[in-house]
Tab-separated table of C-alpha atoms in Angstrom:
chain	number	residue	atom	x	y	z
A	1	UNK	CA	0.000	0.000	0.000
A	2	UNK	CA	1.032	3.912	-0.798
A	3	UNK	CA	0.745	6.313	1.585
A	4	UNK	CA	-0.952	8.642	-1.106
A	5	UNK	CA	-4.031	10.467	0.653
A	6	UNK	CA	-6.927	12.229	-0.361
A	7	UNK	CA	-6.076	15.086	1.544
A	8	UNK	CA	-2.574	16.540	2.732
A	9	UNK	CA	-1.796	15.284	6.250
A	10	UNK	CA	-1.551	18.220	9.068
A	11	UNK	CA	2.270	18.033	10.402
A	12	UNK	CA	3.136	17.273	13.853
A	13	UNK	CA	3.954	19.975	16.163
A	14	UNK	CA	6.277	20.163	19.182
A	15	UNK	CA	4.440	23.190	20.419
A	16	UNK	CA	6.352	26.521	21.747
A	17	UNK	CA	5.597	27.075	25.375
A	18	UNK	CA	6.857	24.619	28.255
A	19	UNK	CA	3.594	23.634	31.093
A	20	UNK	CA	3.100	25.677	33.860
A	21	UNK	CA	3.550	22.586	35.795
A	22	UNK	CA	6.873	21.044	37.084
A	23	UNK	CA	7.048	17.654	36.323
A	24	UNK	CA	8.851	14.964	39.386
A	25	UNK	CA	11.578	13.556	38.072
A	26	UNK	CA	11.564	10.627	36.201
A	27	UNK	CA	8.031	11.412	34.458
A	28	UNK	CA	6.864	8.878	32.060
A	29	UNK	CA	4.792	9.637	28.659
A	30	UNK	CA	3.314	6.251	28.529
A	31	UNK	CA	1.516	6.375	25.199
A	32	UNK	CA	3.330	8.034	21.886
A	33	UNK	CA	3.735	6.746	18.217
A	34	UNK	CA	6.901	7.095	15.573
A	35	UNK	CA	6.278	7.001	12.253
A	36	UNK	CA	8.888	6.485	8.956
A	37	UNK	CA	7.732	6.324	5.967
A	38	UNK	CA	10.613	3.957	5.395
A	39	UNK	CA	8.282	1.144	6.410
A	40	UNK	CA	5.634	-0.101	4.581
A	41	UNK	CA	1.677	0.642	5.601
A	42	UNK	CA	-0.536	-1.919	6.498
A	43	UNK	CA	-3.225	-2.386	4.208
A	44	UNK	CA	-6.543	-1.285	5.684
A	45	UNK	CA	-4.743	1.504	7.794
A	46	UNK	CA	-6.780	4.828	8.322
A	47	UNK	CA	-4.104	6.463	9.586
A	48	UNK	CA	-1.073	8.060	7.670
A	49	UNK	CA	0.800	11.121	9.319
A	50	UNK	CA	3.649	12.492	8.165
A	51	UNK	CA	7.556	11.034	9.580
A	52	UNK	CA	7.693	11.304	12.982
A	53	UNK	CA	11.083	10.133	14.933
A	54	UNK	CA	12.684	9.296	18.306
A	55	UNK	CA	14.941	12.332	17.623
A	56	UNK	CA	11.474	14.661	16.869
A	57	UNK	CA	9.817	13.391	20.167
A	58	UNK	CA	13.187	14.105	22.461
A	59	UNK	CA	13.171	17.810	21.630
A	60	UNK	CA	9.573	17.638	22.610
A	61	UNK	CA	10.284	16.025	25.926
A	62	UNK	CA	13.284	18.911	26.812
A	63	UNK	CA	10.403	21.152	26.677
A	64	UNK	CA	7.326	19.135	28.401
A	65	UNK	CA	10.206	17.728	31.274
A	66	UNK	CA	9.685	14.255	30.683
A	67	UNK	CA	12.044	11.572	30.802
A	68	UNK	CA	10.978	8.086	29.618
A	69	UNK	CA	8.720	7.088	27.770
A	70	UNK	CA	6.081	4.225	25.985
A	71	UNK	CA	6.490	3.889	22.317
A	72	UNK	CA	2.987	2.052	21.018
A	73	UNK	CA	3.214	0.184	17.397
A	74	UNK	CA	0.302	2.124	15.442
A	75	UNK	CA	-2.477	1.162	13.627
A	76	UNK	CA	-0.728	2.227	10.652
A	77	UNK	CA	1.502	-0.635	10.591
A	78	UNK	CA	-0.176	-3.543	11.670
A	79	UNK	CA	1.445	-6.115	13.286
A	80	UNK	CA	5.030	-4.974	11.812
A	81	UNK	CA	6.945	-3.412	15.289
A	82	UNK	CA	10.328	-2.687	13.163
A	83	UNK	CA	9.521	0.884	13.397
A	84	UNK	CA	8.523	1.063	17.124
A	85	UNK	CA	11.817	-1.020	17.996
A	86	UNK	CA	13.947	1.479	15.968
A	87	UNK	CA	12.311	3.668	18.096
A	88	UNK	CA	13.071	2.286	21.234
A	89	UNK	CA	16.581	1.320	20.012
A	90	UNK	CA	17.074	5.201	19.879
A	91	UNK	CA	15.964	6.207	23.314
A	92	UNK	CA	17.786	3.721	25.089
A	93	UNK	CA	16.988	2.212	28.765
A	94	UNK	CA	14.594	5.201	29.398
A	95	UNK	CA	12.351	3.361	26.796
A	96	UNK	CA	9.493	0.830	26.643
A	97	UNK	CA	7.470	-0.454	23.911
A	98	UNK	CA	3.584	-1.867	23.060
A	99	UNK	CA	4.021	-4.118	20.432
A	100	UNK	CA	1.541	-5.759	18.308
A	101	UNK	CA	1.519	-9.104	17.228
A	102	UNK	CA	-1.063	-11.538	15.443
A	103	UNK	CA	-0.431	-14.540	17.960
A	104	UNK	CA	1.573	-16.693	15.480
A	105	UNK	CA	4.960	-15.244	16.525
A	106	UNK	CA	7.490	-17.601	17.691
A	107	UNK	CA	8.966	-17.549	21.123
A	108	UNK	CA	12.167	-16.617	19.554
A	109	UNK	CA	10.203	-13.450	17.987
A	110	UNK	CA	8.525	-12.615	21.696
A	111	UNK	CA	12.258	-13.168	23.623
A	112	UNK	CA	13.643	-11.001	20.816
A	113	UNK	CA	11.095	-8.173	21.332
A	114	UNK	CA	11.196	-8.724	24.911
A	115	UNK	CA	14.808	-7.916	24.764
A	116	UNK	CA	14.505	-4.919	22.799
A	117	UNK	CA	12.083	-3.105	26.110
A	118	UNK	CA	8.439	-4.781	25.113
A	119	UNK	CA	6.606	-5.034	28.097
A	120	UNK	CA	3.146	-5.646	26.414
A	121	UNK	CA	1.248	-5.843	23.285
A	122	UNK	CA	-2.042	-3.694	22.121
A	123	UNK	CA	-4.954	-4.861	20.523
A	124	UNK	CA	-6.761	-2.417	18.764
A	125	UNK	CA	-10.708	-2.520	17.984
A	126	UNK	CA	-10.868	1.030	16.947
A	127	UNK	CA	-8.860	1.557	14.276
A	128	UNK	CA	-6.431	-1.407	14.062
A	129	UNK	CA	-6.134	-3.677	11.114
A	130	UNK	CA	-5.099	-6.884	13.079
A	131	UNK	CA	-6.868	-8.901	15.566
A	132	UNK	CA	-10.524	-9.161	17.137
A	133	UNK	CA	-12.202	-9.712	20.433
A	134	UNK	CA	-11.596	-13.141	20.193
A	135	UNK	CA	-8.278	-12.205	19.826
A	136	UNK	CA	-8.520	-11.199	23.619
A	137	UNK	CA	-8.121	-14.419	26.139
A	138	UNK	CA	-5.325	-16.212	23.142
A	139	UNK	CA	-3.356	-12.734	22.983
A	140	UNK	CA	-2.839	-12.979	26.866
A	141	UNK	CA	-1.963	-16.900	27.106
A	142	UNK	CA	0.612	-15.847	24.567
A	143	UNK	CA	2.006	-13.037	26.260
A	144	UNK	CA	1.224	-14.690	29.741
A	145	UNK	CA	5.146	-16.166	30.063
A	146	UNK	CA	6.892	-12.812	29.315
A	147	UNK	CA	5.341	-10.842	32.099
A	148	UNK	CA	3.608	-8.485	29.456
A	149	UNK	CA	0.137	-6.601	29.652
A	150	UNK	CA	-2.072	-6.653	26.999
A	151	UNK	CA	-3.338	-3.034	26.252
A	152	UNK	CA	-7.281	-2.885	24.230
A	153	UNK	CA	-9.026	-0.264	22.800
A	154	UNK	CA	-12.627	-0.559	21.791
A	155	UNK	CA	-16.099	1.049	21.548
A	156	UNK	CA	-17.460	1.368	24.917
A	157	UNK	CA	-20.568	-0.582	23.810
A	158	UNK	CA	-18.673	-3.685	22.647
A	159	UNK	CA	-16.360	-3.464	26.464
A	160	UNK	CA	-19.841	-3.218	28.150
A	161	UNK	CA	-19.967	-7.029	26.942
A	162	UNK	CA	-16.951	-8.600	27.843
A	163	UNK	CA	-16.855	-8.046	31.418
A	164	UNK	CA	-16.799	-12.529	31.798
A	165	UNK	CA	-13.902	-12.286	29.269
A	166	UNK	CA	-12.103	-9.587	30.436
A	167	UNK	CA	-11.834	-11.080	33.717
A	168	UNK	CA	-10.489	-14.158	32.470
A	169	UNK	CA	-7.331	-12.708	31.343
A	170	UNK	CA	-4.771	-14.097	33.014
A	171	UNK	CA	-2.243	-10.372	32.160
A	172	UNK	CA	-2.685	-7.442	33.864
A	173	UNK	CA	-5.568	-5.469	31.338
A	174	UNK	CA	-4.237	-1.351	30.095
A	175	UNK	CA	-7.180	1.036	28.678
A	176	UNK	CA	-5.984	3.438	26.693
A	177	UNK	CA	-7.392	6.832	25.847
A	178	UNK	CA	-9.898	7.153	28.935
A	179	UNK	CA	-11.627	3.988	28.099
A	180	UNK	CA	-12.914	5.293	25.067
A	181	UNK	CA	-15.463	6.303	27.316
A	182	UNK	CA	-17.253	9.720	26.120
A	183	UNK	CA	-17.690	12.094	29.138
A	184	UNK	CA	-21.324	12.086	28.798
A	185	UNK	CA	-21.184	8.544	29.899
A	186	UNK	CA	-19.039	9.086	32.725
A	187	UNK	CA	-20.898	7.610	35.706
A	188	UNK	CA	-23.810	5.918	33.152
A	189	UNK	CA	-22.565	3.687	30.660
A	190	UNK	CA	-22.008	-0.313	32.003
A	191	UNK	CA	-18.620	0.351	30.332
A	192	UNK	CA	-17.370	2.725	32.272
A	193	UNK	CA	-18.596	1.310	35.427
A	194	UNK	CA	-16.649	-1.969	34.503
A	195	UNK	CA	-13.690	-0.425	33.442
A	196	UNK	CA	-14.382	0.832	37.217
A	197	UNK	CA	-14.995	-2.757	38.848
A	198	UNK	CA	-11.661	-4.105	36.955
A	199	UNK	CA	-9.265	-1.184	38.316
A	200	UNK	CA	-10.275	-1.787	41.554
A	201	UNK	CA	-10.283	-5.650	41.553
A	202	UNK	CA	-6.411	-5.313	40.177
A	203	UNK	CA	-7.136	-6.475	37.170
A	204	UNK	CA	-6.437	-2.832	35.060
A	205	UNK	CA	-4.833	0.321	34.212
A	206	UNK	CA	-6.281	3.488	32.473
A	207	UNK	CA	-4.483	5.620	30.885
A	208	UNK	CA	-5.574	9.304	30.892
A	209	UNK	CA	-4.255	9.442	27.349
A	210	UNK	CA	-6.831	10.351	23.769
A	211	UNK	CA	-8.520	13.031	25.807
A	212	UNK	CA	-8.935	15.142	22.822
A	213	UNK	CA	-10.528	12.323	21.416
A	214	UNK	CA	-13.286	11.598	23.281
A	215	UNK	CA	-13.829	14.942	23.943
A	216	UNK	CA	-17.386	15.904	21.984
A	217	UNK	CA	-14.977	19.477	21.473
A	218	UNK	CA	-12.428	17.619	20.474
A	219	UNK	CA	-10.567	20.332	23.442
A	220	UNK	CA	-7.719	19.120	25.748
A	221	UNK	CA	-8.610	20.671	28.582
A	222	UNK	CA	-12.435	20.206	28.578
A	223	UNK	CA	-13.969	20.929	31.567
A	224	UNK	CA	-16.369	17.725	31.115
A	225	UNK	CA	-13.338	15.071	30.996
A	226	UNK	CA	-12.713	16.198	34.746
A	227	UNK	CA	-15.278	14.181	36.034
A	228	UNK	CA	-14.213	11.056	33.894
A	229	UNK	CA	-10.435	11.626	34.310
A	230	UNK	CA	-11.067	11.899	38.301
A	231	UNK	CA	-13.221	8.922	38.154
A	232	UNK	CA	-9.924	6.354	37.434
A	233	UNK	CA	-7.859	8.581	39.866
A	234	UNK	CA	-10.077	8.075	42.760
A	235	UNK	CA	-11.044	4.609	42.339
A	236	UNK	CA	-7.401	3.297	41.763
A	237	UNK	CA	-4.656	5.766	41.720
A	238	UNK	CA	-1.991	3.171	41.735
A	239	UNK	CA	-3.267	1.739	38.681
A	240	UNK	CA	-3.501	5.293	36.407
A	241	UNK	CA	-1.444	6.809	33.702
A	242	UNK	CA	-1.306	9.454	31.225
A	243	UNK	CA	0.009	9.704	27.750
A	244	UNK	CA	0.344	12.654	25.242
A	245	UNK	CA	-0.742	10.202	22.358
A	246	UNK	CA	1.906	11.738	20.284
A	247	UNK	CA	2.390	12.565	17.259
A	248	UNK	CA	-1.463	12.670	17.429
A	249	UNK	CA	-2.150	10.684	14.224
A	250	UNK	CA	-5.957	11.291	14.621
A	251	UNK	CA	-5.224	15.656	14.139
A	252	UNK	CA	-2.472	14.693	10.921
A	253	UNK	CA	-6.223	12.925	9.238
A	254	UNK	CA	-7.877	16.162	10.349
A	255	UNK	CA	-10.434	14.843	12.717
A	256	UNK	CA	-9.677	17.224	14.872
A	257	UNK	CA	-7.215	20.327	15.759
A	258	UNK	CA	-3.442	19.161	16.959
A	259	UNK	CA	-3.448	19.544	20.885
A	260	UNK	CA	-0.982	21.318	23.083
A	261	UNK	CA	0.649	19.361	24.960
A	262	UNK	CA	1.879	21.652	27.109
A	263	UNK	CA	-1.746	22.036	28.021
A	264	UNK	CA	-2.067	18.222	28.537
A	265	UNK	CA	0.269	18.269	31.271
A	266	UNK	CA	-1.491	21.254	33.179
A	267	UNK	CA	-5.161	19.694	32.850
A	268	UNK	CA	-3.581	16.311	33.922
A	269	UNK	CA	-2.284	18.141	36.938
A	270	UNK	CA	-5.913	20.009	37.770
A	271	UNK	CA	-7.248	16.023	37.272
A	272	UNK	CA	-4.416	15.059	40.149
A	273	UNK	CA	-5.217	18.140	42.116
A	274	UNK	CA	-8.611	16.550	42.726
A	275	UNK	CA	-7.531	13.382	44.097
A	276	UNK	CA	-4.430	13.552	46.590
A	277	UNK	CA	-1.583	15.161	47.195
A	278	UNK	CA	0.943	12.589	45.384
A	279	UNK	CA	-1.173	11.652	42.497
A	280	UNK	CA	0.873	13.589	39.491
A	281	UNK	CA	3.701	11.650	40.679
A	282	UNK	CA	2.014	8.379	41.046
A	283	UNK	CA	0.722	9.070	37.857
A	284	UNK	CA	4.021	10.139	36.102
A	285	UNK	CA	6.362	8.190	37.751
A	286	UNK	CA	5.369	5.296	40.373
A	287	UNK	CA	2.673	3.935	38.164
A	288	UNK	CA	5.012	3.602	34.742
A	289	UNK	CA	7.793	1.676	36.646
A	290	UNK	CA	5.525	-0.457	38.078
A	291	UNK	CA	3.596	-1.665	35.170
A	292	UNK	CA	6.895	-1.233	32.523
A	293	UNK	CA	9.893	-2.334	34.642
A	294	UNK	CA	11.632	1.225	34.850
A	295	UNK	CA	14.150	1.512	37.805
A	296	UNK	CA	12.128	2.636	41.205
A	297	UNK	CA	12.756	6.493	41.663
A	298	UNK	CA	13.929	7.968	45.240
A	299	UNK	CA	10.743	10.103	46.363
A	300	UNK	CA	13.316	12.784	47.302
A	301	UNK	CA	13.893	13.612	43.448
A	302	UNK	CA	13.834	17.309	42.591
A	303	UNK	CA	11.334	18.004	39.915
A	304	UNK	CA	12.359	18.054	36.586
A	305	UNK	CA	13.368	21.816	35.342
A	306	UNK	CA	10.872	23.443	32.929
């Protein structure tokens, strides 16, 4: 497949201005995407940005103040990780990956992506080209031996139905994007109050990542995602994350205008304000080493300089 489009793709930004909020040290972006168009596109994919590298996202972190970071194969490629483990390659130890694999790979294949910082693989019902729910409970007995998550993202009406299945999975379960829960539903939808039950039964993560997305304003900092965002932060705030969903492959289609991330980072900190004291750094930096493997960091780390 090309990646000739219909319409010219928006470019990525890295923004101008730094957040008004000081990040702990040792922060964690737990959800972005690299992109080269050095590697072929899956067919079926919907989404095509524009290049996007390792080097492109580090300038982006000297001005945000994070350190490490989650690289997440995209839609765009399917099943092929070569350009996520480039990726990772590139940022070195203060890197993990979210690979995603059809279940046929080899345990040779797993060890070797395993050994390149893989700590879990994504299955995407949204807008991914490979796998399906029943994908779900094989995906994590495959997986089950490296000590990997499986991340999912779906329509909130198909997760309402897969609470039996969900908690079958023998992995630890990551949402991305909120859920995919729209805020209207916050507090109404079965979804939402599953994705509820399974945080606080151990059996999953959120990540406060895709905001923008769910957003009916498409707005980062919409006051109607507080409600929603606190939700996860309240119910299990050892089990939340956030993510700036980088390069933001959904604004490059023009679904939407590119976020500031900048302003990501300050509404995540007005979500933490609302439930505890420690809960940007639990967030940011506890929660990432637990669920990737980063190195514990001392609580009497400086924030990072912004």
């Amino acid at each position: 497949m090309t990646r000739d489009r219909l319409v010219t793709p928006v470019p990525f930004s890295l923004g101008t201005t730094a957040p008004r909020t000081a990040l702990p040290a040792a922060a964690c972006d737990c959800h972005v995407h690299v992109y080269d168009q050095r590697f072929p596109v899956a067919p079926g994919a919907r989404l095509l940005p524009p290049d996007a590298s390792a080097s492109d996202y580090r300038a982006l972190q000297q001005r945000l103040g994070t350190e490490r970071t989650v690289l997440v194969t995209p839609s765009t490629y399917g099943s092929d990780n070569r350009c996520m483990l480039q990726g990772l390659a590139a940022l070195g130890t203060q890197a993990r990956g979210v690979a995603v694999i059809d279940g046929s790979e080899s345990d040779a294949q797993l060890q070797a992506l395993h050994d390149g910082g893989v700590r879990g693989v994504r299955l995407n019902l949204s807008l991914g080209v490979t796998g399906s729910v029943d994908s779900i409970l094989p995906l994590a007995q495959r997986i089950a031996p490296w000590g990997w998550h499986l991340q999912l993202l779906m329509a909130s009406d198909v997760l309402a139905t897969l609470g039996d299945v969900l908690r079958s999975v023998s992995v630890p379960l990551v949402f991305d994007h909120l859920g995919r829960i729209a805020p209207e539903q916050a507090g109404k939808h079965p979804a939402h109050a599953l994705l509820l039950q399974l945080m606080g039964e151990g059996r999953a993560w959120v990540k406060l990542s895709g905001g923008y997305i769910v957003s009916a304003t498409h707005a980062v900092d919409d006051p109607a995602l507080d409600a929603l965002a606190v939700s996860y932060l309240r119910a299990a705030p050892e089990r939340v994350l956030w993510g700036s969903d980088w390069p933001h492959a959904t604004a490059s289609a023009g679904l939407h205008p590119v976020p500031d991330d900048a302003l990501q980072i300050d509404t995540l900190a007005r979500w933490c304000d609302q439930a505890g004291a420690d809960a940007l750094r639990r967030v940011l930096v506890t929660n990432p080493a637990a669920l990737y493997g980063f190195p514990p960091v001392s609580t009497s780390s400086s924030p990072t300089p912004v």
